[in-house]
Coordinates of C-alpha atoms and ligand atoms in Angstrom, one line a residue:
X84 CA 84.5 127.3 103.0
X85 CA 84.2 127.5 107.2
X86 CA 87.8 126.6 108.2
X87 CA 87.7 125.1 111.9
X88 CA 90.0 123.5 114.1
X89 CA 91.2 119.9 112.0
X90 CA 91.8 118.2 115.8
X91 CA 88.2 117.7 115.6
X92 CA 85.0 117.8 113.6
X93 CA 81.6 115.8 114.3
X94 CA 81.6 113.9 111.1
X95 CA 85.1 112.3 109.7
X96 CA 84.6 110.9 105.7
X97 CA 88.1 109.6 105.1
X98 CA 88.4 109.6 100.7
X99 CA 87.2 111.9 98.7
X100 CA 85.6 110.2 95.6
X101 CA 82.1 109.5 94.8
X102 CA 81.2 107.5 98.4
X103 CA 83.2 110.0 100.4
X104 CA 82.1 113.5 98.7
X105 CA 78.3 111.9 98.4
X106 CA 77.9 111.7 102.4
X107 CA 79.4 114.9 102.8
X108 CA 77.1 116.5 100.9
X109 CA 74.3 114.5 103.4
X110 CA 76.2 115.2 106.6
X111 CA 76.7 119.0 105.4
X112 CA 73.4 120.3 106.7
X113 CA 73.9 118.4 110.6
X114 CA 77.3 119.7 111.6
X115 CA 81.2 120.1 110.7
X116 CA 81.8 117.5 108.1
X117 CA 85.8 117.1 107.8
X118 CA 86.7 115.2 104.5
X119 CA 90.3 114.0 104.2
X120 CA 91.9 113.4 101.0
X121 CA 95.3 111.4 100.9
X122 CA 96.4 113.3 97.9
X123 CA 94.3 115.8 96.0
X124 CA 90.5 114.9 95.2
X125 CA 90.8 114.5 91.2
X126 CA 93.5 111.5 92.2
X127 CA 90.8 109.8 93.4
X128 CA 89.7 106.0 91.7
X129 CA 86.1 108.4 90.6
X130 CA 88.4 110.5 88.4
X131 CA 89.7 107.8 86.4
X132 CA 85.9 105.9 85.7
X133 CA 85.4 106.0 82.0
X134 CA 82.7 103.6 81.4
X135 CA 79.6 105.4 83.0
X136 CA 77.3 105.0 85.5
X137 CA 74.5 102.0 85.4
X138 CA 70.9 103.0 85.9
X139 CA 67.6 102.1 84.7
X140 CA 66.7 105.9 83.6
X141 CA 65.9 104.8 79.4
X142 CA 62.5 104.3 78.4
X143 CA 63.2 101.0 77.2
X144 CA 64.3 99.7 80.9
X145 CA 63.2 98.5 84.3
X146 CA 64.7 98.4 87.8
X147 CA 63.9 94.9 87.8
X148 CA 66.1 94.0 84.7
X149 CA 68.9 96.0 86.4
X150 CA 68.4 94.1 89.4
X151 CA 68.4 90.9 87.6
X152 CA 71.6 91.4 85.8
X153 CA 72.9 92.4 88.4
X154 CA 72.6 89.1 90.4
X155 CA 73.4 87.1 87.4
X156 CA 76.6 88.6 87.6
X157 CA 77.2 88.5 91.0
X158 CA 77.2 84.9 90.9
X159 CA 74.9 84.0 93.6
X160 CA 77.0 86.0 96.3
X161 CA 74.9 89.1 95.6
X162 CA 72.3 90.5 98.8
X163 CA 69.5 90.9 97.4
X164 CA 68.2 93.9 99.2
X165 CA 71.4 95.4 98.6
X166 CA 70.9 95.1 95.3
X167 CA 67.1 96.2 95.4
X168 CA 68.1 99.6 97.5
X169 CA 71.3 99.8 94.8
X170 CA 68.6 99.6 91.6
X171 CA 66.2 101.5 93.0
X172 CA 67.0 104.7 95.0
X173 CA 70.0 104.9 91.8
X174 CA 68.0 106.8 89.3
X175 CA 66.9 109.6 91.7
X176 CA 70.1 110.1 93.0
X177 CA 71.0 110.3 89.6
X178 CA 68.3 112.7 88.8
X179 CA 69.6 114.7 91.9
X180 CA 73.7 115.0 90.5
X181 CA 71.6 115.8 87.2
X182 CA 70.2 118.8 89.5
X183 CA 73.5 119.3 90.7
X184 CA 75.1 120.1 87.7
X185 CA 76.4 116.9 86.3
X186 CA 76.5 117.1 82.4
X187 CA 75.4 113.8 81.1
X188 CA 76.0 112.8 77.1
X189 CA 72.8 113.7 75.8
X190 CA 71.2 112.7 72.0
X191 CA 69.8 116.0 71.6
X192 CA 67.7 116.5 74.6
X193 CA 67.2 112.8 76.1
X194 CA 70.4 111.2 77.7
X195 CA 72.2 108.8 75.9
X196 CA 72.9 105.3 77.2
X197 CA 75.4 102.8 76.1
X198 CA 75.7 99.2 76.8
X199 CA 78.3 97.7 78.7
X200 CA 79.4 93.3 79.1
X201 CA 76.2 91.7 81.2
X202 CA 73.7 94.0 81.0
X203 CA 70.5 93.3 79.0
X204 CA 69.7 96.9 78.1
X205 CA 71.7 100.3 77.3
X206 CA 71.8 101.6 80.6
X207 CA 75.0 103.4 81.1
X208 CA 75.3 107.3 80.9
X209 CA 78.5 108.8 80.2
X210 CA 79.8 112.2 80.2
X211 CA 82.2 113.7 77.9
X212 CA 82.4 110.2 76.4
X213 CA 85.3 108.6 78.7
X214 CA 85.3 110.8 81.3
X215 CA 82.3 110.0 83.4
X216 CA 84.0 109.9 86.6
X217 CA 85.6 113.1 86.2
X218 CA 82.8 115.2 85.5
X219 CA 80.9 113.5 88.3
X220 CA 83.4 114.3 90.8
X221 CA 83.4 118.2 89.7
X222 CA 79.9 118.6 90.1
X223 CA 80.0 116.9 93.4
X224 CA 82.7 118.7 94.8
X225 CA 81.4 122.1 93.8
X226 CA 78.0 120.5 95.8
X227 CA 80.1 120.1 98.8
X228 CA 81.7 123.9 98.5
X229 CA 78.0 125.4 98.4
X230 CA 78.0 123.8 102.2
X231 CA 80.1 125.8 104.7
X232 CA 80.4 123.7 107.3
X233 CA 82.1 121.0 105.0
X234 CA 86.2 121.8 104.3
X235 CA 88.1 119.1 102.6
X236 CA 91.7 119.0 103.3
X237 CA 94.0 117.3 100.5
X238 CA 97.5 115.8 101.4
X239 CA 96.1 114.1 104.6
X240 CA 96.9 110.3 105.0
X241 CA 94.9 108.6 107.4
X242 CA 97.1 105.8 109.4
X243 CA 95.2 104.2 112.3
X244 CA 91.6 104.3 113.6
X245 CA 91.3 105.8 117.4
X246 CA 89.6 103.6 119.9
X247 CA 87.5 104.4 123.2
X248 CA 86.0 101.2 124.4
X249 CA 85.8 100.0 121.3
X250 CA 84.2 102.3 119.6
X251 CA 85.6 104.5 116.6
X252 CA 86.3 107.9 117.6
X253 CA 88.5 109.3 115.1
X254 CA 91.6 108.8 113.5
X255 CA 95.4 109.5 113.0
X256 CA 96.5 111.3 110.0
X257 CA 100.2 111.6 109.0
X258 CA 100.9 115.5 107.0
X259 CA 102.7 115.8 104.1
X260 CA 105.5 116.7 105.8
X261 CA 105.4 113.4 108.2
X262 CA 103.7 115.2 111.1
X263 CA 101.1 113.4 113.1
X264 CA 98.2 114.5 114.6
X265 CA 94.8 113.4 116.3
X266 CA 91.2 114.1 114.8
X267 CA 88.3 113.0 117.0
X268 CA 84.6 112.9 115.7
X269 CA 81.0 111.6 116.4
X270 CA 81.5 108.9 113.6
X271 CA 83.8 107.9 111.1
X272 CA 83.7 107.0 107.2
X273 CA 86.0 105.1 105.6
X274 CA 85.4 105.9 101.7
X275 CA 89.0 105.3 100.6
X276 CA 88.3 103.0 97.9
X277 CA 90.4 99.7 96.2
X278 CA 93.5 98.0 96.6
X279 CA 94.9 97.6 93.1
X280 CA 98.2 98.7 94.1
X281 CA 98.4 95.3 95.5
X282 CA 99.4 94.0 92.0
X283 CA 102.1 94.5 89.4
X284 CA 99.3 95.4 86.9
X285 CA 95.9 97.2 87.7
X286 CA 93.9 100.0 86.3
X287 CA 93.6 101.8 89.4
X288 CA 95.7 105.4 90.6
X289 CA 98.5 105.1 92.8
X290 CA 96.4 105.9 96.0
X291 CA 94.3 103.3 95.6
X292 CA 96.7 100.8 98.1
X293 CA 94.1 99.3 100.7
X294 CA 94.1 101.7 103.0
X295 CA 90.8 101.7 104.6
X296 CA 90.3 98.1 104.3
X297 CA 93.8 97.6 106.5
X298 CA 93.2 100.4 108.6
X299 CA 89.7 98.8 109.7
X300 CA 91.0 95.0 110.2
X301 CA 93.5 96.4 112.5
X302 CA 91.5 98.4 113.9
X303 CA 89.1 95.1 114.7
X304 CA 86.7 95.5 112.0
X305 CA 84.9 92.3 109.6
X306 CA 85.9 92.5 106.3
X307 CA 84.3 90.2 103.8
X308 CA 84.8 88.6 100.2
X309 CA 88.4 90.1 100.3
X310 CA 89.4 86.6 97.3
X311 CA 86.8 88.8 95.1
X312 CA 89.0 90.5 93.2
X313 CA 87.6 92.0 89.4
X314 CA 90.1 92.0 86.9
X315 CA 89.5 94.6 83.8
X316 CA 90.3 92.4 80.5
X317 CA 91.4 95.3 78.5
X318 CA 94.4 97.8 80.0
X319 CA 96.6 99.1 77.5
X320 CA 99.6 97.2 77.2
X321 CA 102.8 99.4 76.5
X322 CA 105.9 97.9 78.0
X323 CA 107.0 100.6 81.1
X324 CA 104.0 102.6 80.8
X325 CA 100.9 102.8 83.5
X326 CA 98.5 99.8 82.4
X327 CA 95.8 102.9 81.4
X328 CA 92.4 101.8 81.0
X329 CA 90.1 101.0 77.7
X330 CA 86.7 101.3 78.8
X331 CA 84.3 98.1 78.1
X332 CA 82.1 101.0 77.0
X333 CA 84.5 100.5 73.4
X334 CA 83.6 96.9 73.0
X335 CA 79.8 97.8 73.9
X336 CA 79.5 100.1 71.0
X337 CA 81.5 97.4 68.6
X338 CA 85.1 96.9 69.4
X339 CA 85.8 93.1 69.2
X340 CA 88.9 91.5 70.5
X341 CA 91.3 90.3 68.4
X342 CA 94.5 87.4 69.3
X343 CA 98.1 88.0 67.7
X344 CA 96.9 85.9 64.8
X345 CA 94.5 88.8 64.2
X346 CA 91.7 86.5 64.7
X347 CA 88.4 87.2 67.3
X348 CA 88.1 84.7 69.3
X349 CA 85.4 85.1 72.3
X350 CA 82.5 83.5 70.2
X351 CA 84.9 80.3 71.3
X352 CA 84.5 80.9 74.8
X353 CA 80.9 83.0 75.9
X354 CA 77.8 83.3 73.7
X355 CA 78.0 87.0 74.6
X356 CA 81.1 87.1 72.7
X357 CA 83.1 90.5 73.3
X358 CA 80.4 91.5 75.8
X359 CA 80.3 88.1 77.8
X360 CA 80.9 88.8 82.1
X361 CA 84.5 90.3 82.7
X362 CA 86.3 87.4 84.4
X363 CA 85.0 85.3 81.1
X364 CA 86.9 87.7 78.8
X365 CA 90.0 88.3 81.6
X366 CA 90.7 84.2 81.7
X367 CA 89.9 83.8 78.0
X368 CA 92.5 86.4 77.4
X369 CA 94.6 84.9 79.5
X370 CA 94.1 81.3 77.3
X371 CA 94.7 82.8 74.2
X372 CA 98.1 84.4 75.5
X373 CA 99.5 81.4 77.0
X374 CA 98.7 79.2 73.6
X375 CA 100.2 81.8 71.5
X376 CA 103.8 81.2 70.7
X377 CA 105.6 83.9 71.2
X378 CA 107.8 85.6 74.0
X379 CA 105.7 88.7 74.8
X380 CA 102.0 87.3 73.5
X381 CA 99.4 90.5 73.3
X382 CA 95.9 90.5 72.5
X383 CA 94.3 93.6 70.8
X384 CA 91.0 95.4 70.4
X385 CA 89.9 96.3 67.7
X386 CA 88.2 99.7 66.7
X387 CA 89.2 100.0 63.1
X388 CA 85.8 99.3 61.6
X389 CA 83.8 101.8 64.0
X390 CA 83.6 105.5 62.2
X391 CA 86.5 107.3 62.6
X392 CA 84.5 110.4 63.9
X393 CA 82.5 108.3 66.4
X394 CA 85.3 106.9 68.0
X395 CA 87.0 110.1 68.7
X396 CA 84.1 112.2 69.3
X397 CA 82.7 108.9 71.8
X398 CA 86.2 108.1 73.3
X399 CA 88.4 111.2 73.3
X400 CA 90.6 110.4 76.4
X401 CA 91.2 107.1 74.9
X402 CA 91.8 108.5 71.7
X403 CA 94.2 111.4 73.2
X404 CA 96.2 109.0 75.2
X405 CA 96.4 106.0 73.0
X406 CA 98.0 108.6 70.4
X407 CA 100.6 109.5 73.0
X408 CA 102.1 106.2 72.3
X409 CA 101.5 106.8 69.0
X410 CA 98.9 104.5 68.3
X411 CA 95.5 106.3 66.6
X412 CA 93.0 104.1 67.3
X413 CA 90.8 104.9 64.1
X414 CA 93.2 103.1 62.0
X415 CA 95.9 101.2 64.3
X416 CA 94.9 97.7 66.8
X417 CA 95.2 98.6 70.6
X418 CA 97.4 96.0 72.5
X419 CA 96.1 95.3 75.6
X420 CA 96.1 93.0 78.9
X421 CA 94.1 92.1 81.5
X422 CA 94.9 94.0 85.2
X423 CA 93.2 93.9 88.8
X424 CA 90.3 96.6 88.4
X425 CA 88.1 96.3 91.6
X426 CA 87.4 94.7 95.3
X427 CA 84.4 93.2 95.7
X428 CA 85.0 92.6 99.0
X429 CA 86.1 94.7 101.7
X430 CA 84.7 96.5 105.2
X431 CA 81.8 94.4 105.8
X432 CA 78.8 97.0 106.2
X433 CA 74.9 96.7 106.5
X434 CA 73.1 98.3 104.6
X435 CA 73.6 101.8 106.5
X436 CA 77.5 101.6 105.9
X437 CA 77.6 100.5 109.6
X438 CA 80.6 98.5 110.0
X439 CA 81.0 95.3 112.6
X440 CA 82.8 98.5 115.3
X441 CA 80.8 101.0 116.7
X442 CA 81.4 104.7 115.3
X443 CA 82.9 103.2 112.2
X444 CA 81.3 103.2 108.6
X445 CA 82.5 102.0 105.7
X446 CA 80.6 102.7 101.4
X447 CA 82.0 102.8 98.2
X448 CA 85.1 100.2 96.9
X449 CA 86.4 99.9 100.4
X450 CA 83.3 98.3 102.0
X451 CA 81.5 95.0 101.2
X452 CA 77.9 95.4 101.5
X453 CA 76.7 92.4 99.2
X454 CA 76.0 94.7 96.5
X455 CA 78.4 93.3 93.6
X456 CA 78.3 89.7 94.9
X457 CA 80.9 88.0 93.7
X458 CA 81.6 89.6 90.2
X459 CA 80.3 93.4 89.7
X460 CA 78.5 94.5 86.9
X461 CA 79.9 97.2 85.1
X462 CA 79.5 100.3 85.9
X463 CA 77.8 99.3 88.8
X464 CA 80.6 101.1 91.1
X465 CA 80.0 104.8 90.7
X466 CA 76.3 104.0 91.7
X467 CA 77.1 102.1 94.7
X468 CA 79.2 104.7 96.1
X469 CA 76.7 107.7 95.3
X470 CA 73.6 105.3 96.6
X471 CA 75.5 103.8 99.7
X472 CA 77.4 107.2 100.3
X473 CA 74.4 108.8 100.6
X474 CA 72.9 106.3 103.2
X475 CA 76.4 106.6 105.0
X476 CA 75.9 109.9 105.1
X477 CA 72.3 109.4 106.6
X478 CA 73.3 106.7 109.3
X479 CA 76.2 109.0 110.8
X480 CA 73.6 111.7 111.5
X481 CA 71.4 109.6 113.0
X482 CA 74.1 108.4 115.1
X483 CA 74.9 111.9 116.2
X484 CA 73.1 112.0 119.6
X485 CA 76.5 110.3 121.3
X486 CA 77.8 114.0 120.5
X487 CA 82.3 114.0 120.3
X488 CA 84.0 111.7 122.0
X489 CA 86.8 112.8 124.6
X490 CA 90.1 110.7 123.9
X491 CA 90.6 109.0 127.7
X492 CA 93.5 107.7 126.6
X493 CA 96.5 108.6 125.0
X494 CA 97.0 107.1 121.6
X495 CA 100.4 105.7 120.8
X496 CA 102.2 107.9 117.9
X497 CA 103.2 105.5 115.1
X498 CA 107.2 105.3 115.5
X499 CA 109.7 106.1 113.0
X500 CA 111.0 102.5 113.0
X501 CA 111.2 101.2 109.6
X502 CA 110.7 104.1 107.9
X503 CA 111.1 104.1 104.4
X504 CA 114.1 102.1 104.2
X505 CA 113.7 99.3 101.6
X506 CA 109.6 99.5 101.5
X507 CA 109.9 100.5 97.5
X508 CA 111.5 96.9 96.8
X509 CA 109.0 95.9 99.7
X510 CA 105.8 96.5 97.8
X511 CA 107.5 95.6 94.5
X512 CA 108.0 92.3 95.7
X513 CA 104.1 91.9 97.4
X514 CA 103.0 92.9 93.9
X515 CA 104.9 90.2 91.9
X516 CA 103.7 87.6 94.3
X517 CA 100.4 89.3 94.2
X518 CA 100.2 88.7 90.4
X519 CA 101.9 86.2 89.8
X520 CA 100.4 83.6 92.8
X521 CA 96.9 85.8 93.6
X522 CA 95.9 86.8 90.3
X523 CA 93.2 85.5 87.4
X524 CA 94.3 81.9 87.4
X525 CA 95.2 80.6 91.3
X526 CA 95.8 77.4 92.8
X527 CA 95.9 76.4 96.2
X528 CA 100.0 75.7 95.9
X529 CA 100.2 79.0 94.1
X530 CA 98.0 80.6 97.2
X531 CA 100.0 78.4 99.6
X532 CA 103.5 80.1 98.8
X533 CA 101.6 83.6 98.9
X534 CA 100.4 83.5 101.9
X535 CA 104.0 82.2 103.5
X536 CA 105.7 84.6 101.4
X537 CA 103.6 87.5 102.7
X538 CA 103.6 86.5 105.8
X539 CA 107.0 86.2 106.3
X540 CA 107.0 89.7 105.1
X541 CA 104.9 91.1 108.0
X542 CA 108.5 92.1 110.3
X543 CA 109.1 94.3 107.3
X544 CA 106.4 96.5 108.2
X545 CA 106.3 97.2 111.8
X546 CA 106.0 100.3 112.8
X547 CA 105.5 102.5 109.9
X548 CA 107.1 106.4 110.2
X549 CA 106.1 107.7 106.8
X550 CA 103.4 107.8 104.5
X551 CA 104.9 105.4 102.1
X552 CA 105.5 102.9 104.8
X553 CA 102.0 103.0 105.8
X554 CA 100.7 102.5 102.2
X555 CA 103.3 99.5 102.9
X556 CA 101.8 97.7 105.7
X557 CA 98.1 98.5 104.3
X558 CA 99.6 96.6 101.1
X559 CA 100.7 93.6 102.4
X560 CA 97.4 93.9 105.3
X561 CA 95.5 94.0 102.5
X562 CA 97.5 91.3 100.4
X563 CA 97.6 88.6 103.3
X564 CA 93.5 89.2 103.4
X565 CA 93.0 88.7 99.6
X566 CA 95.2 85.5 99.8
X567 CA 94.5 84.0 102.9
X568 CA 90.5 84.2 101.9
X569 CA 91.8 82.9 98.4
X570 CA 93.1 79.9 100.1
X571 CA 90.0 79.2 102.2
X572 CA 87.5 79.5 99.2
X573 CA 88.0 75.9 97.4
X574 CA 85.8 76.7 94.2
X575 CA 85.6 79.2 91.5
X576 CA 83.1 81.8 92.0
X577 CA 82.8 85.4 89.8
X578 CA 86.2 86.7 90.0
X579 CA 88.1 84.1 91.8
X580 CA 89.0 81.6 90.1
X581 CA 91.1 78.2 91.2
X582 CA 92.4 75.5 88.8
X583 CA 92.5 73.0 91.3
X584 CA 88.5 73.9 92.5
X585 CA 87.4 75.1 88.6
X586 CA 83.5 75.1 89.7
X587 CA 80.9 76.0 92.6
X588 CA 80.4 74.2 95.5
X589 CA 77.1 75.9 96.5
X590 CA 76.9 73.3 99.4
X591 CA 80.1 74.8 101.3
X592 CA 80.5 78.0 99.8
X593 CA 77.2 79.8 98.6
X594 CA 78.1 82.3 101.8
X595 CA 80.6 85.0 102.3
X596 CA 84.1 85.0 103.6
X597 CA 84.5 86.6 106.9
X598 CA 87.5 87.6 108.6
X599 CA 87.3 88.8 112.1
X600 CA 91.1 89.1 113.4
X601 CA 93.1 85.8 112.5
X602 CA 90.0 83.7 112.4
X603 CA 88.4 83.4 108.8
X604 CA 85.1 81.4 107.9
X605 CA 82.2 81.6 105.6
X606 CA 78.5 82.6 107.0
Ligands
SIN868 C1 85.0 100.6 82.2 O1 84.8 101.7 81.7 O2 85.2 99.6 81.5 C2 85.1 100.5 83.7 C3 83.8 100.7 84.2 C4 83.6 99.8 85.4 O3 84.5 99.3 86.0 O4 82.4 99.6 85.8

């Protein structure tokens, strides 16, 4: 790979997962692409998907089914070109990581497709049974290496967006080390994925703190649909372990879920039973542990009457890290919990990845093109970032012409003033509010006392010096967006819920959240 000078590069993709390494790949033929990653690539959110990858590929399916569940579950928030552009242009860009070298499970020579909650067909490919993400990610990184004038840099936090008359023109990045630096470019991507560190209990890696999303808001962008929060039903509940996550892909080929009474009970509350929409099967959960009686109320799933062979041959990360707390899955109950999973809101982008600021571009978990609507389908997220970090990648070219930018003026260095005194008890403390007041089940009191909890929070975070106290303001950033859009959206709708608001109200909020600075309101 080329090395060249890391002050500047003519294309910036900041995150290296499947949005991020996809418009690399498209940038890597019309100048120096410079991907930064904040840790190394494989800690990326891609790394962990287990589930698959949706597309209408089988003989038995159609792009308009997939189109049609996915604005069933979207809950009438969905764009429907978004969706058409996400349903369509996925199984070529599918059939292009195929040519790429991306190992799909196969039945013999065909690929094999399981179903996942919401969809109407078996549409999802896998690869090495869980580890879809993974192998995606390897074959797409060893894309981007075939391309010289791409070099991704590991270890490289971005902080703050660079301004010239308000356009994007680069970004700071704070080293390993704590060192700062400048990189200008032509245009910038932000591909840095979710914000489930937000909350005490999520599915997502460590990195995966809202960086991009804050970075962008204070930097002036929209962001969009930030109360749209997905939360997984099934994490595996061990008491001071990492909530890790069980695939829905275990309760699409038969896994049911099972209360402390050992009874299933979603037949009670979705005719699609096990496989009904996930925020059905996270609040159902929920039900069922609050009406249990007992001080630390579990729900488990279920895989005891599946073959043993199947279910280690189909799910052998599961399998391998399930039996790490000694629990082997063939024979033994999993205990489990629900835990945040995914933003459906985020950067708001057309359909380009062109965010509200010049020069800035936003695809993959980070941006909020109306794809997912208001509850995404599963397996629906790999495919938006390879689709939408492909056009990305297409849009920056096209923007080239403006050719670098010069930095007129001289961009503040971020001070050492709080540094990283306190900020573990910090974000500790943003969680727990996070979860307990922003979570499955909110009210507007409960979203009240967030918002003037976090926001009396916001001295706290001034002037980050170090890596971890920038993933501390992006936190609570992030946190005040989620709950300050929570607050403002007085229905339930896909993944946000409210007690106090339990249904639609199509007449006042059929549109999207939009936050632009302090000012929020729904278009
Ligand atoms: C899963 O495997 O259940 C997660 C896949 C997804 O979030 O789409």
């Amino acid at each position: 790979m080329a090395q060249h000078t890391p002050t500047e590069c003519d294309f910036l993709v900041v995150g290296a997962g499947i949005a991020g390494l996809r418009a690399a790949v498209e940038l890597g033929e019309a100048g120096r692409v410079l991907v930064l990653a904040k840790r190394q690539v494989c800690d990326s959110a891609t790394h962990y998907a287990q589930g698959g990858i949706a597309a209408a590929l089988s003989d038995e399916d159609e792009v308009s089914l997939h189109l049609q569940d996915t604005l069933v579950a979207g809950d009438g928030l969905c764009n429907v070109e978004a969706v058409r552009v996400l349903v369509e242009e996925g199984p070529p860009r599918i059939e292009e990581l195929i040519e790429w070298g991306t190992q799909f499970d196969r039945n013999g020579t065909k690929l094999a497709f399981t179903r996942e909650g919401a969809h109407s067909r078996n549409r999802v490919l896998h690869a090495q049974g869980d580890s879809t993400g993974r192998e995606i990610l390897r074959a797409l990184y060893a894309k981007a290496k075939t391309l010289k004038n791409i070099l991704v840099l590991e270890f490289e936090m971005s902080s703050d967006l660079l301004l010239e008359d308000d356009r994007a023109v680069g970004v700071s990045v704070i080293g390993d080390g704590g060192e700062l630096r400048q990189i200008t470019a032509s245009a910038v991507l932000l591909a840095t994925g979710g914000l489930g560190q937000l909350y005490r209990n999520t599915t997502n890696p460590e990195v995966a703190t809202g960086d991009g999303i804050a970075m962008a808001y204070l930097a002036g962008a929209d962001v969009s649909d930030m109360e749209l929060i997905q939360f997984h039903p099934t994490a595996l509940y061990i008491k001071n372990a990492p909530r890790f996550l069980i695939s829905e892909a275990v309760r699409g080929e038969g896994a049911y879920l099972r209360n402390m009474e050992m009874d299933r009970f979603m037949h009670k509350y979705h005719a699609q039973g096990d496989l009904a929409p996930r925020d059905v099967v996270a609040r159902a959960i929920v039900h069922e542990l609050e009406i249990t009686r007992s001080p630390d109320p579990i729900v488990y799933l279920d895989l005891t009457h599946l073959k043993p062979d199947h279910v280690q041959h189909r799910f052998p990360r599961i399998y391998a890290t399930c039996m790490k707390y000694n629990i082997d899955i063939t024979t033994e109950v999993i205990p489990i919990r629900p835990a945040a999973h995914y933003v459906m809101g985020g950067i708001l982008t057309d359909l380009t990845g062109q965010s509200s600021l010049p020069g800035l571009y936003a695809a993959g978990e980070a941006a909020a093109n109306g794809v997912h609507g208001a509850n995404r389908l599963a397996s629906n997220s790999l495919l938006e970032g390879l689709v939408y970090g492909a056009r990305a990648g297409q849009a920056m070219r096209n923007d080239w012409h403006r050719g670098l930018p010069t930095l007129n003026r001289k961009h503040a260095a971020p001070s050492n003033g709080s540094a990283d005194s306190g900020i573990e008890e910090l974000i500790g403390q943003i969680r727990d509010v996070m979860w307990n007041k922003v979570g499955i089940v909110r009210d507007g009191s409960g979203l009240r006392q967030a918002v003037e909890t976090l926001q009396s929070l916001r001295s706290r975070v001034v002037g980050p010096g170090t890596r971890r106290a920038f993933e501390g303001r992006n936190i609570l950033t992030s946190g005040l967006l989620v709950a300050r859009s929570a607050l403002a959206r007085e229905e339930s709708r896909g993944g946000h819920y409210r007690t106090d608001y339990p249904t639609h109200d199509d007449a006042k909020f059929l549109k999207h959240s939009v936050m632009r600075g302090e000012k929020i309101s729904f278009q």
